[in-house]
mmCIF file of C-alpha atoms in Angstrom:
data_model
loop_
_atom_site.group_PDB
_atom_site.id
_atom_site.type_symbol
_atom_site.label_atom_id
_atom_site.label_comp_id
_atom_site.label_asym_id
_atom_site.label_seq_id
_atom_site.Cartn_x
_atom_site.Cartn_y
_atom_site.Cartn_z
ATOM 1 C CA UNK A 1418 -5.683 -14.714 11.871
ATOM 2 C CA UNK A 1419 -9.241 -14.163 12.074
ATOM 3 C CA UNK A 1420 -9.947 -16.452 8.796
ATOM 4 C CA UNK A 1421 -9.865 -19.915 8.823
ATOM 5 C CA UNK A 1422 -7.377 -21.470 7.384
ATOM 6 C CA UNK A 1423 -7.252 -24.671 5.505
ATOM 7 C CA UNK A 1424 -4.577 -27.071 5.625
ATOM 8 C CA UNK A 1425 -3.826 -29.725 3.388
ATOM 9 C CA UNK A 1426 -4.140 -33.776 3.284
ATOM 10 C CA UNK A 1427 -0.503 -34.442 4.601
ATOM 11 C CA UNK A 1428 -0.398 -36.406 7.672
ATOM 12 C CA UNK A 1429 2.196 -34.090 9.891
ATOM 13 C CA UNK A 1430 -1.328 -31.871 9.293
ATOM 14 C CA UNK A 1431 1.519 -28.894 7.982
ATOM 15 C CA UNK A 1432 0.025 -25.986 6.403
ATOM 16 C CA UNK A 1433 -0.021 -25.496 2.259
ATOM 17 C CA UNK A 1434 1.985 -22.426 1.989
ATOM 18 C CA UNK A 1435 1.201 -21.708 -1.592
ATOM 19 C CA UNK A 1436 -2.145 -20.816 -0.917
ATOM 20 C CA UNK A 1437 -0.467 -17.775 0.746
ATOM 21 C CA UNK A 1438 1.734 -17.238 -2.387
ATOM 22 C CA UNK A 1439 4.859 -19.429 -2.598
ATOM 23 C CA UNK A 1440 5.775 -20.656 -5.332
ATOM 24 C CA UNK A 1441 9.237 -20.976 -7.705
ATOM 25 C CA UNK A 1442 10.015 -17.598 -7.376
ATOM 26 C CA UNK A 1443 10.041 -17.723 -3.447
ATOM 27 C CA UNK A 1444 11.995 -20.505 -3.342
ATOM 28 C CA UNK A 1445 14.789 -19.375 -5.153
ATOM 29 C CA UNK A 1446 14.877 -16.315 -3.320
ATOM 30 C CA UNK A 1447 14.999 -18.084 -0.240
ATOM 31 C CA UNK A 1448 17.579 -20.805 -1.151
ATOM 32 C CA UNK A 1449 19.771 -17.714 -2.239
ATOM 33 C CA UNK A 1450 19.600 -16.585 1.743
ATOM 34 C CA UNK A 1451 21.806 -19.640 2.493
ATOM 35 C CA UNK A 1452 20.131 -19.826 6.030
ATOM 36 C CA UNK A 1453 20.215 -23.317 7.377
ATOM 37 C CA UNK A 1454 17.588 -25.009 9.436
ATOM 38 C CA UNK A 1455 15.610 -21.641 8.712
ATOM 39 C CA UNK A 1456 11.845 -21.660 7.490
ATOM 40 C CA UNK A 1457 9.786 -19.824 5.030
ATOM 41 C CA UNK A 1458 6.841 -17.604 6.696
ATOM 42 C CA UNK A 1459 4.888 -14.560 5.866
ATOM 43 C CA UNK A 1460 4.478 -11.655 7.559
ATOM 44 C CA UNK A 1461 0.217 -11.358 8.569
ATOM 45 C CA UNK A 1462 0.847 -8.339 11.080
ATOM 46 C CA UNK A 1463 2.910 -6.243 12.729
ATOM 47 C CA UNK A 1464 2.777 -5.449 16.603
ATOM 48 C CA UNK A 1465 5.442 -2.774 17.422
ATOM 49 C CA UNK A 1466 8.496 -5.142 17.676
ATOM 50 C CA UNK A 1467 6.650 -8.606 17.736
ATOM 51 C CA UNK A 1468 5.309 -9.899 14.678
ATOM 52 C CA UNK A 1469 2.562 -12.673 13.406
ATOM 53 C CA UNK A 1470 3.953 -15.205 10.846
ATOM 54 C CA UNK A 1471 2.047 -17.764 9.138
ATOM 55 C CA UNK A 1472 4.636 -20.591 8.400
ATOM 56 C CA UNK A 1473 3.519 -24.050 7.366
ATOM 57 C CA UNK A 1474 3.092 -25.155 11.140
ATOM 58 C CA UNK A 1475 0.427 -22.065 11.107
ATOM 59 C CA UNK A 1476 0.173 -19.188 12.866
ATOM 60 C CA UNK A 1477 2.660 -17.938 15.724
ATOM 61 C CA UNK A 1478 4.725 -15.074 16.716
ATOM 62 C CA UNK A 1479 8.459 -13.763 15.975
ATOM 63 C CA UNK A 1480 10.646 -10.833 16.337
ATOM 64 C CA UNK A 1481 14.173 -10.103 14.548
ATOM 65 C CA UNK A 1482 17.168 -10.649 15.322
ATOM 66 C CA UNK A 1483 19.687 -8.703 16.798
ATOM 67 C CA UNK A 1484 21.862 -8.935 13.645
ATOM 68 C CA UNK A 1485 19.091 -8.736 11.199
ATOM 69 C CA UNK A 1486 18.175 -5.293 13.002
ATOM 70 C CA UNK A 1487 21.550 -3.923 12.778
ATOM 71 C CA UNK A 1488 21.600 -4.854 9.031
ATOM 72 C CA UNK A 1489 18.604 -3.080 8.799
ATOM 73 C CA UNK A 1490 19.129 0.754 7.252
ATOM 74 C CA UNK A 1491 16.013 2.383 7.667
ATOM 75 C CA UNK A 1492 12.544 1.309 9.907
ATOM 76 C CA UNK A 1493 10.914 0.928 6.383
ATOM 77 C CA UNK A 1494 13.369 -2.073 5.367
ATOM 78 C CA UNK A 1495 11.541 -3.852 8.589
ATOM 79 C CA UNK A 1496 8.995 -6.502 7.768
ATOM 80 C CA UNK A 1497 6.076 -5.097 6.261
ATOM 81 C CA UNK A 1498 2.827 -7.116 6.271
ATOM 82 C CA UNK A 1499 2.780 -9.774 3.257
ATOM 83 C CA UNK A 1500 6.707 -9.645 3.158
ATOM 84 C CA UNK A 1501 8.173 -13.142 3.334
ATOM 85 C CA UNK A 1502 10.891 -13.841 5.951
ATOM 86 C CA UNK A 1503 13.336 -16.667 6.857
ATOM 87 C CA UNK A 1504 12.538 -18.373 10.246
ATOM 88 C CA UNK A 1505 14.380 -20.159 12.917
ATOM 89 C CA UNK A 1506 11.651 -21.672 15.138
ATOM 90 C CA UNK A 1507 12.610 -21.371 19.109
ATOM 91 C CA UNK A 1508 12.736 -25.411 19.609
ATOM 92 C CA UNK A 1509 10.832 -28.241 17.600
ATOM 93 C CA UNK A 1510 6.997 -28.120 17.901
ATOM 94 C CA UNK A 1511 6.697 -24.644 18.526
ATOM 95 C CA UNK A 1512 5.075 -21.918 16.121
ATOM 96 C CA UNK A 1513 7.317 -19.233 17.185
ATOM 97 C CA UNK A 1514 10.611 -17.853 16.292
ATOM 98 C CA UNK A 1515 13.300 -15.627 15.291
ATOM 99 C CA UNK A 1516 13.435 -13.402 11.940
ATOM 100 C CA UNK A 1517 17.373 -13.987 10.658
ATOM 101 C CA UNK A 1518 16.034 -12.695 6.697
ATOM 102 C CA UNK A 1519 13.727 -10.945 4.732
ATOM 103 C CA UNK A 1520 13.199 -11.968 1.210
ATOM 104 C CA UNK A 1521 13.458 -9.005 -1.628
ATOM 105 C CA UNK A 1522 10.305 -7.414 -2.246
ATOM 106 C CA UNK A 1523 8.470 -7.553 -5.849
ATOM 107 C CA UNK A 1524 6.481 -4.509 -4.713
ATOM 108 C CA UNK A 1525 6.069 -2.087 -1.757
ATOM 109 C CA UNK A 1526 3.159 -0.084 -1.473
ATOM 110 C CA UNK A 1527 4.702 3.003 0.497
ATOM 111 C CA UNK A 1528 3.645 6.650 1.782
ATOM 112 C CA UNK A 1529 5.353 9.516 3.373
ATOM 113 C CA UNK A 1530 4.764 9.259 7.293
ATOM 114 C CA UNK A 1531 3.697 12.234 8.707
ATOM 115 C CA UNK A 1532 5.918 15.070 10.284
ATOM 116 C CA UNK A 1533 8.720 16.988 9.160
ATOM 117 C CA UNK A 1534 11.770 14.498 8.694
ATOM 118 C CA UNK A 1535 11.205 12.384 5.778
ATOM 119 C CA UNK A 1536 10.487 9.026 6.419
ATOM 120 C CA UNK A 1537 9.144 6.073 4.405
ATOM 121 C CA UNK A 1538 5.866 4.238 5.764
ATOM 122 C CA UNK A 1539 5.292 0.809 4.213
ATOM 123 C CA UNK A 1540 1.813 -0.308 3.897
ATOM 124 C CA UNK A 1541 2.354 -3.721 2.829
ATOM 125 C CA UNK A 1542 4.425 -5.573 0.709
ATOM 126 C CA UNK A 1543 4.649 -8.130 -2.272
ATOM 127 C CA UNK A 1544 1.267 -7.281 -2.891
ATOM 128 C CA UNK A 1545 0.141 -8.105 -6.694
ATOM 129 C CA UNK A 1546 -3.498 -5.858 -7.043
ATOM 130 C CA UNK A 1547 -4.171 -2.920 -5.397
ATOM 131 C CA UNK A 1548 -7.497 -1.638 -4.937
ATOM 132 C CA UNK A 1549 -7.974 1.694 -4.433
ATOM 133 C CA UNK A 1550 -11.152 1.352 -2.880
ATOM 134 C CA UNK A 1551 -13.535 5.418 -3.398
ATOM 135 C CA UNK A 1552 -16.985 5.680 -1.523
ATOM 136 C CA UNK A 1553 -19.565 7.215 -3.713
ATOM 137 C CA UNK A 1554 -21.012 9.243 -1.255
ATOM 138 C CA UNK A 1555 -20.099 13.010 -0.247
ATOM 139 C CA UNK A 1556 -16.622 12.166 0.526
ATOM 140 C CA UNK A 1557 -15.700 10.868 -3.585
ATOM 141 C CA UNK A 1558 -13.081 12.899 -4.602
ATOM 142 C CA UNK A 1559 -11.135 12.725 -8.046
ATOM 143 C CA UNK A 1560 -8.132 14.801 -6.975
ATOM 144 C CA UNK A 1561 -7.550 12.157 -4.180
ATOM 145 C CA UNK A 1562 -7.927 9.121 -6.861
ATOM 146 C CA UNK A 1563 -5.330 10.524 -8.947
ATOM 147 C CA UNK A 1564 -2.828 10.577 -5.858
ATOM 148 C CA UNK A 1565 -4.117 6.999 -5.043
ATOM 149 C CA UNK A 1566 -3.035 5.974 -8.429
ATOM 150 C CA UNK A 1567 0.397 7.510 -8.331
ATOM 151 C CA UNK A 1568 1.081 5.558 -5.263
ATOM 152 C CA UNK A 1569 -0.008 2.721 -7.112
ATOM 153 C CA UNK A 1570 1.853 2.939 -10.055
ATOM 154 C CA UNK A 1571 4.946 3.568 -8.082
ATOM 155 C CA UNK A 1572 4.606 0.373 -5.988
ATOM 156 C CA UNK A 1573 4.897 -2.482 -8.626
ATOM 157 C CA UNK A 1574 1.150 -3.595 -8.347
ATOM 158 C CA UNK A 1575 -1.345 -3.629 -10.823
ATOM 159 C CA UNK A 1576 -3.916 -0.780 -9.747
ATOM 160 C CA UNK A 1577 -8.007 -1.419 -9.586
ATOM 161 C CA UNK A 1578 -10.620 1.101 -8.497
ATOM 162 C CA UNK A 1579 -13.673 0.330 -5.923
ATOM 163 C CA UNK A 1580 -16.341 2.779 -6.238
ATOM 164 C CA UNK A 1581 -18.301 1.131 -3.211
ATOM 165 C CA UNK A 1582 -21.528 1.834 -1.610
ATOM 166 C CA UNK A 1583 -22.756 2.024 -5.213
ATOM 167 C CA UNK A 1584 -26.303 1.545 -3.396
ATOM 168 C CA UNK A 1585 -26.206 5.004 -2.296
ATOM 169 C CA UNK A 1586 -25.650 6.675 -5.416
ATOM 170 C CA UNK A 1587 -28.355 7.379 -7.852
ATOM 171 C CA UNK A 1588 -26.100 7.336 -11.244
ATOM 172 C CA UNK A 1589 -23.144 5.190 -10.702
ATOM 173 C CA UNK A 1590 -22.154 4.796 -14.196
ATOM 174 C CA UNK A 1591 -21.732 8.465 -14.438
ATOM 175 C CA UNK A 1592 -18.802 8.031 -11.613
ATOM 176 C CA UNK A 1593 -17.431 5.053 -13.452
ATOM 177 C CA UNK A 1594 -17.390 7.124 -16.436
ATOM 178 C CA UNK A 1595 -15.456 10.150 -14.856
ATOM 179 C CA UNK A 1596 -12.960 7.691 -12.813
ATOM 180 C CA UNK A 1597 -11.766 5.970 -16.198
ATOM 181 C CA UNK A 1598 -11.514 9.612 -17.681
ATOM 182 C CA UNK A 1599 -8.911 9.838 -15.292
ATOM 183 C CA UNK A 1600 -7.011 6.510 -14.750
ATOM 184 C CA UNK A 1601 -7.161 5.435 -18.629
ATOM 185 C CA UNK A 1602 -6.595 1.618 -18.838
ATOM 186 C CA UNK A 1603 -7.342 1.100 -14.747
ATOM 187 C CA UNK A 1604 -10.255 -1.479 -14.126
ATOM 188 C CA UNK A 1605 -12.901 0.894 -12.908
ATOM 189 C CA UNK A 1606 -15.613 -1.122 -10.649
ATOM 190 C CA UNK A 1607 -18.835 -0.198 -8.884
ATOM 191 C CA UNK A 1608 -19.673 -2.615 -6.031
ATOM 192 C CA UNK A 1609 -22.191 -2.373 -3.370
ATOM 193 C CA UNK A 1610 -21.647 -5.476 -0.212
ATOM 194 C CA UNK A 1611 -24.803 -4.410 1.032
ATOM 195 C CA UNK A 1612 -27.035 -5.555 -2.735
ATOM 196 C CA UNK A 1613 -24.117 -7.963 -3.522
ATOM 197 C CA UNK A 1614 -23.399 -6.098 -6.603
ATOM 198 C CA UNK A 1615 -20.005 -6.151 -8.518
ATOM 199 C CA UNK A 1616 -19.288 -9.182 -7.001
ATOM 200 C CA UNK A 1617 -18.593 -11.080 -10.099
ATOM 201 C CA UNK A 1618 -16.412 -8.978 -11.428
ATOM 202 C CA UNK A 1619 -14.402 -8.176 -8.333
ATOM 203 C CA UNK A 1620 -14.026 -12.484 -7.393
ATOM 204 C CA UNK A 1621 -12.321 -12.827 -10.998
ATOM 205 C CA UNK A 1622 -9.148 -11.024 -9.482
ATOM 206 C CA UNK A 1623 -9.501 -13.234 -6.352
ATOM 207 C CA UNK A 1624 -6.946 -16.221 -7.926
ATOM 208 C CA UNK A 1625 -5.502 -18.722 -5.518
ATOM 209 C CA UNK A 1626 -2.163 -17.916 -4.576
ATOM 210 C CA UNK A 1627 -2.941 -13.927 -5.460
ATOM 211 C CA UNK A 1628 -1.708 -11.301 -3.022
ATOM 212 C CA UNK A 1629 -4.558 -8.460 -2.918
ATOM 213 C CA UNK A 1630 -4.528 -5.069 -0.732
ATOM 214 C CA UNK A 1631 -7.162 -2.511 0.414
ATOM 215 C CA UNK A 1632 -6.337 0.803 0.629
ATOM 216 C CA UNK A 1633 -8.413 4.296 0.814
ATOM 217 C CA UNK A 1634 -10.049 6.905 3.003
ATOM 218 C CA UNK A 1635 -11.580 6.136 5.988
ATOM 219 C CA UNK A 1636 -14.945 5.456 5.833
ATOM 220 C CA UNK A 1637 -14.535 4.071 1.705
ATOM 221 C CA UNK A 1638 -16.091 0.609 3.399
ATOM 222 C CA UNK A 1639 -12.525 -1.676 2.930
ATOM 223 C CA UNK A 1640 -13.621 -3.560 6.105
ATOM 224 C CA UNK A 1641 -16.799 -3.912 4.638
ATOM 225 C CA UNK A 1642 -15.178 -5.565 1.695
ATOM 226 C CA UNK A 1643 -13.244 -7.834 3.178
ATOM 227 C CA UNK A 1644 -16.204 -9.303 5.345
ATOM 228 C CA UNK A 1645 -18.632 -9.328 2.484
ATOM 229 C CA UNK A 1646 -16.048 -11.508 0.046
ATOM 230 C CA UNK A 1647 -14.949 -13.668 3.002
ATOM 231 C CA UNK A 1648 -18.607 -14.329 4.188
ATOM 232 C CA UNK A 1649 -17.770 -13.991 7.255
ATOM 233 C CA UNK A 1650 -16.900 -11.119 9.658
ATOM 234 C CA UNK A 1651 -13.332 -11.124 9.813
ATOM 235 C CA UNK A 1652 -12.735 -7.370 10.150
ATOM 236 C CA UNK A 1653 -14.526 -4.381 12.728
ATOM 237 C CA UNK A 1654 -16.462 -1.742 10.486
ATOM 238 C CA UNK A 1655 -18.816 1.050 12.109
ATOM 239 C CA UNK A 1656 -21.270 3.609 10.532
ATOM 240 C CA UNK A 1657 -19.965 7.259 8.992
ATOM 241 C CA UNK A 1658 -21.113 10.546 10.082
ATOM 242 C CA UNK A 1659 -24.308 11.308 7.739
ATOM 243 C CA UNK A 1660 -22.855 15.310 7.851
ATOM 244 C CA UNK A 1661 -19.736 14.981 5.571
ATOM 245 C CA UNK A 1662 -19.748 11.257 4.620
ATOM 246 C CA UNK A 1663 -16.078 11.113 6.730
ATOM 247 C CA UNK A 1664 -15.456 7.737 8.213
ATOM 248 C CA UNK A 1665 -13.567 7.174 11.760
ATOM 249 C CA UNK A 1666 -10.580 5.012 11.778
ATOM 250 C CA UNK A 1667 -12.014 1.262 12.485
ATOM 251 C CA UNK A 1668 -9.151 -0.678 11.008
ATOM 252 C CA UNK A 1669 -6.201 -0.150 13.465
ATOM 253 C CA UNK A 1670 -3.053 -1.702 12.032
ATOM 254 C CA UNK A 1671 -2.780 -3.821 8.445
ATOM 255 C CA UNK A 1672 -3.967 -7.617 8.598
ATOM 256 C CA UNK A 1673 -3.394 -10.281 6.295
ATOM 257 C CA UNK A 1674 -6.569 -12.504 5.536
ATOM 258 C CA UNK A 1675 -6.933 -15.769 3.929
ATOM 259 C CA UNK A 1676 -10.049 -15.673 1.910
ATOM 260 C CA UNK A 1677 -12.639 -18.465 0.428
ATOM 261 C CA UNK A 1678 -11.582 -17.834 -3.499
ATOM 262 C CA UNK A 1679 -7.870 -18.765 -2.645
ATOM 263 C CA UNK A 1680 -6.578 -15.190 -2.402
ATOM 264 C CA UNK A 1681 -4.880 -13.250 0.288
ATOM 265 C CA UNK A 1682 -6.094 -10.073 1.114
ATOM 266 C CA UNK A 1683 -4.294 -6.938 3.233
ATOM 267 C CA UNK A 1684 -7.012 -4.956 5.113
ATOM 268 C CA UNK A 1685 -5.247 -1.617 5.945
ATOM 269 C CA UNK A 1686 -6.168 1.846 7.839
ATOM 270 C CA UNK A 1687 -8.130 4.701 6.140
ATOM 271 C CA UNK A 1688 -5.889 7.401 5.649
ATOM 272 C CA UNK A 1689 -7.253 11.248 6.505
ATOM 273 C CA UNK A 1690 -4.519 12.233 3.865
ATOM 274 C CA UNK A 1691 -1.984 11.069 1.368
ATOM 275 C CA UNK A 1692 1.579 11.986 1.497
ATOM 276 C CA UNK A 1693 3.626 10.703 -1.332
ATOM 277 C CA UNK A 1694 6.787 9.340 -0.924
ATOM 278 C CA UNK A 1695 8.897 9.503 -4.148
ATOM 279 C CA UNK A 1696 8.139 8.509 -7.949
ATOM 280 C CA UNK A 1697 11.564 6.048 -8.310
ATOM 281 C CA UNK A 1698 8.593 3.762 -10.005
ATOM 282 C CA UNK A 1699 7.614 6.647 -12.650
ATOM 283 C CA UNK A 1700 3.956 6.599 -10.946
ATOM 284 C CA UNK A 1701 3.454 10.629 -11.690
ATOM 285 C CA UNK A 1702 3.870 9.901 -15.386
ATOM 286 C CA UNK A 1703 1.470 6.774 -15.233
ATOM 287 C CA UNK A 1704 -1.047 8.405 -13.596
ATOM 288 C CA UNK A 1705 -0.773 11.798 -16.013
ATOM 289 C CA UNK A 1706 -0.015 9.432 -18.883
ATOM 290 C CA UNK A 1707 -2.748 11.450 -21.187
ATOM 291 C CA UNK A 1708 -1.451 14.841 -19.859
ATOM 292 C CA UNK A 1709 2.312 13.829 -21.025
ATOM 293 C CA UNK A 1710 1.072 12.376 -24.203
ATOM 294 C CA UNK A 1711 -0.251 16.143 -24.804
ATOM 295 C CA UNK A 1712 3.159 17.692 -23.803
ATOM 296 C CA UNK A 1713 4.923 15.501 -25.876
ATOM 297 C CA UNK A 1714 2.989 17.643 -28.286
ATOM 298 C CA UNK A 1715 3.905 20.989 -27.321
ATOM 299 C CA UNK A 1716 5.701 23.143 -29.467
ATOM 300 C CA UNK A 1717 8.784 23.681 -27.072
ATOM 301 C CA UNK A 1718 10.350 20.539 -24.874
ATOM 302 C CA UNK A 1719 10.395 23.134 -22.108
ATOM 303 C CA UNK A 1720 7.010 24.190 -22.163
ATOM 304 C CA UNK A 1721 5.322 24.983 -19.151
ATOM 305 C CA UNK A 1722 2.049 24.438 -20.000
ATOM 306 C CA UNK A 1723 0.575 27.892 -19.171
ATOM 307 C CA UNK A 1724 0.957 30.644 -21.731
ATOM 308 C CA UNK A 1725 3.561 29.433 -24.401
ATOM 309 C CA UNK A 1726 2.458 29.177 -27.914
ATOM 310 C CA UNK A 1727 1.792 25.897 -29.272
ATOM 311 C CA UNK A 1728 1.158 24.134 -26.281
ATOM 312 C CA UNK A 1729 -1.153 21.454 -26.318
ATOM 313 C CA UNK A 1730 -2.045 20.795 -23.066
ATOM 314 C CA UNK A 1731 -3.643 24.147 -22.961
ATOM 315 C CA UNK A 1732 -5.674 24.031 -26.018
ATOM 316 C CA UNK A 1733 -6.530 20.690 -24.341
ATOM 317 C CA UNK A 1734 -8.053 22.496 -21.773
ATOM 318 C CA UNK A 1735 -9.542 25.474 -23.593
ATOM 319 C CA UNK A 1736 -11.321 22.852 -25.812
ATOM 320 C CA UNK A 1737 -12.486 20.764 -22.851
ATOM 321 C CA UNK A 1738 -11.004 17.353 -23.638
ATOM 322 C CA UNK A 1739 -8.579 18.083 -20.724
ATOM 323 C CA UNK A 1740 -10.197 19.064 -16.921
ATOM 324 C CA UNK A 1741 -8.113 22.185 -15.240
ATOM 325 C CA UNK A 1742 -8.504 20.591 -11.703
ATOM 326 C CA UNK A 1743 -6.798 17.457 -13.070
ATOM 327 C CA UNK A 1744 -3.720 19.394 -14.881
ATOM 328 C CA UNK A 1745 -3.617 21.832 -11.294
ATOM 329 C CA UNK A 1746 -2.842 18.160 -9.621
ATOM 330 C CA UNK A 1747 -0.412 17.177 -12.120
ATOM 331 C CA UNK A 1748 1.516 19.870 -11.488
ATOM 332 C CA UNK A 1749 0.830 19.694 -7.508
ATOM 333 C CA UNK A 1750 1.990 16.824 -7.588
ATOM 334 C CA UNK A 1751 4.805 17.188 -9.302
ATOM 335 C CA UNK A 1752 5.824 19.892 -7.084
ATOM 336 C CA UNK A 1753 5.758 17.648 -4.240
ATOM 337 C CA UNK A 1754 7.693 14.837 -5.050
ATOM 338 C CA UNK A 1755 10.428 17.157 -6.127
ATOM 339 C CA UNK A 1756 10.557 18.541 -2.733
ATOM 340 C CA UNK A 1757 10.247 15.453 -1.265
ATOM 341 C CA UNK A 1758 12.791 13.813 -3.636
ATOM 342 C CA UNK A 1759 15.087 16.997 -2.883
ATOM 343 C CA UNK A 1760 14.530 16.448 1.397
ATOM 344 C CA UNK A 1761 15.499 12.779 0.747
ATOM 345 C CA UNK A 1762 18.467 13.587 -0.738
ATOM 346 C CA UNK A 1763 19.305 16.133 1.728
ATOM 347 C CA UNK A 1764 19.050 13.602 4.490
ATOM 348 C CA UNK A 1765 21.172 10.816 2.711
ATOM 349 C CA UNK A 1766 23.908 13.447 2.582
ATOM 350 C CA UNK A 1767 23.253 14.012 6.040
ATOM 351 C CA UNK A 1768 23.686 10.925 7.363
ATOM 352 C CA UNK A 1769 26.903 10.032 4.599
ATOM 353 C CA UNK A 1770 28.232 12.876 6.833
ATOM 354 C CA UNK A 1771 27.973 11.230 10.016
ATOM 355 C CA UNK A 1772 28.573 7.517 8.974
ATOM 356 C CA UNK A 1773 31.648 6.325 11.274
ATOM 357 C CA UNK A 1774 30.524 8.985 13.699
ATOM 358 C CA UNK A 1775 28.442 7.614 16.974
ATOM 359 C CA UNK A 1776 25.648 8.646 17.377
ATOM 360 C CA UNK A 1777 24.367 10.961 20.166
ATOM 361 C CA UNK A 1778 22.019 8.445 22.365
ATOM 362 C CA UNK A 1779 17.843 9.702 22.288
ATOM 363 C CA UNK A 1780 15.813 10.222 25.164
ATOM 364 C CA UNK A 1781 13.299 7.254 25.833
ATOM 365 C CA UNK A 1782 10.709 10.089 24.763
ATOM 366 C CA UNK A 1783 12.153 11.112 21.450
ATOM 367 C CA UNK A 1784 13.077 7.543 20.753
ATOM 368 C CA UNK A 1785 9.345 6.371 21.321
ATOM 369 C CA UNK A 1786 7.654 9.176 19.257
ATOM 370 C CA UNK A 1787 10.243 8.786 16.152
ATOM 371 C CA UNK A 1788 8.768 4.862 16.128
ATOM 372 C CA UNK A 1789 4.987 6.312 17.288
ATOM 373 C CA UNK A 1790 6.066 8.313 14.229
ATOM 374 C CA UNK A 1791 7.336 5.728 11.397
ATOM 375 C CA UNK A 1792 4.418 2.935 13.037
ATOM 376 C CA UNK A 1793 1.448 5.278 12.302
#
């Protein structure tokens, strides 16, 4: 871990794990494992099938276990970073170890990988504020906020909006005004690292013991963000193309920081383009809450919200309290997690089909790009 970490007064020099987040809760969920002589450690990256844990004699390495893996239904049930995981350490002194159990998660922040089979991509886990972090530059785009904030809503953490680089933008309370059109009741923020601004308001949600994540395009400045509130450079970042305002991909994998204020924070890639992976958290609904407040309404419970009579999400729109591009997402949106929703269900009956039945061994080749695949 790039950060430094601090480590309290004890004399075996251990580190304080609740300044990564454990607490009551963690316990208990641990102690229900019933894994002797194993250890409580958090996930701070992931390395193909090697992973770095933070445990309370700091920072080493550890992969799973042969049984944990077979437990294991699907690659996004794998530790995540931020998930916490029981550890047996190899021998005494040593930092490293072997994963025997993974804690249940109180949120998973989760996209659709790319390529045609569906498959789940975790981003990071047990996170408690997500900030959806939105350059305003060229590249700001509303549409792409309101899918943010679906993923958000759908994970379990509480969602917060970064406008950053508010130093290159002439007006940005204009863009803080249209974000909170759209994400009613979302802490809208303008920051700028580069004049320090918005940095108040943004340290208030840094509590100790807090669980924060970055997410967003590339190029939104999340690196950026992370150096500027840990005063230090902890993170790569590089300069956009001037052209289009499209950033190149300088975070490689997701990273767990400790920062200054107390809080954790979980730097992860910019993403060219968001693929959602299912609403099971009702995140379409919470993002559209004020378009299905209007349909609630509507004349008819079926309404479609195009030509019917009585419909209020069109009168909405012909009166201008409602934008057109933001109900043509709702129901994009809504188109695609019911064909998503419909592919998963396709392949659980797929593979109820073939339970009991062995499976035909993969080529090295397919084998590596299905995990190239689910890793990206």
């Amino acid at each position: 871990m790039n950060s430094k970490l601090k480590v309290n007064s004890m004399q075996d020099n251990t580190l304080d794990m609740n300044m990564l987040g454990w607490g009551l809760r963690w316990e208990t969920a641990f102690a229900e494992l019933k894994l002797e002589d194993a250890e409580p450690g958090r996930i701070v990256a992931g390395h193909g099938h090697k992973y770095r844990v933070i445990t309370k004699r700091g920072e080493g390495w550890a992969e799973l276990s042969g049984k944990l893996q077979h437990e294991l239904p699907d690659r996004s049930d794998y530790p995540a970073v931020g998930d916490w995981v029981a550890l047996r350490y190899f021998s005494d002194g040593e930092k490293d170890g072997m994963i025997h159990g993974i804690l249940p998660r109180s949120s998973r922040i989760s996209r659709r990988a790319a390529g045609s089979v569906p498959v789940e991509q975790m981003i990071a886990a047990n996170v408690d504020v997500l900030l959806l972090v939105a350059a305003l530059n060229l590249d700001f785009n509303l549409r792409r906020l309101e899918r943010y904030l679906v993923m958000a809503w759908n994970s379990g953490a509480s969602p917060v909006i970064l406008l950053s680089k508010a130093d290159l933008c002439e007006d940005p309370a204009h863009f803080v005004r249209e974000t909170e059109n759209i994400a009613p009741g979302v802490p809208v923020i303008a920051v700028s690292a580069a004049q320090d601004q918005g940095r108040e308001e943004l340290e208030a949600l840094l509590q100790p013991g807090m669980t924060i994540a970055l997410t967003g395009s590339s190029g939104a400045g999340k690196s950026t963000i992370l150096n500027w509130l840990a005063n230090e450079e902890v993170q790569l970042t590089q300069d956009i193309r001037e052209s289009d305002s499209r950033g190149r991909h300088t975070t490689t994998h997701r990273e767990m920081f400790v920062l200054p204020q107390g809080a954790v924070m979980i730097d992860t890639p910019g993403m060219r383009e968001l693929q959602l992976w299912n609403d099971a958290g009702g995140g379409w609904s919470e993002a559209f809450n004020d378009i299905e407040e209007l349909a609630a309404q509507c004349r008819f419970g079926d309404c479609l919200h195009e030509r019917e009579a009585g419909c209020s999400v069109q009168e909405a729109v012909n009166s201008g309290e409602l934008d057109r591009k933001r109900l043509d997402n709702y129901r994009k949106t809504r188109r695609e997690l019911k064909f998503q929703a419909s592919k998963e269900r396709q392949r659980q009956r797929n593979d109820r089909r073939t339970t009991g039945k062995k499976e035909a061994p993969r080529g090295k080749g397919e084998q590596r790009r299905r995990f190239e695949q689910q890793m990206e």
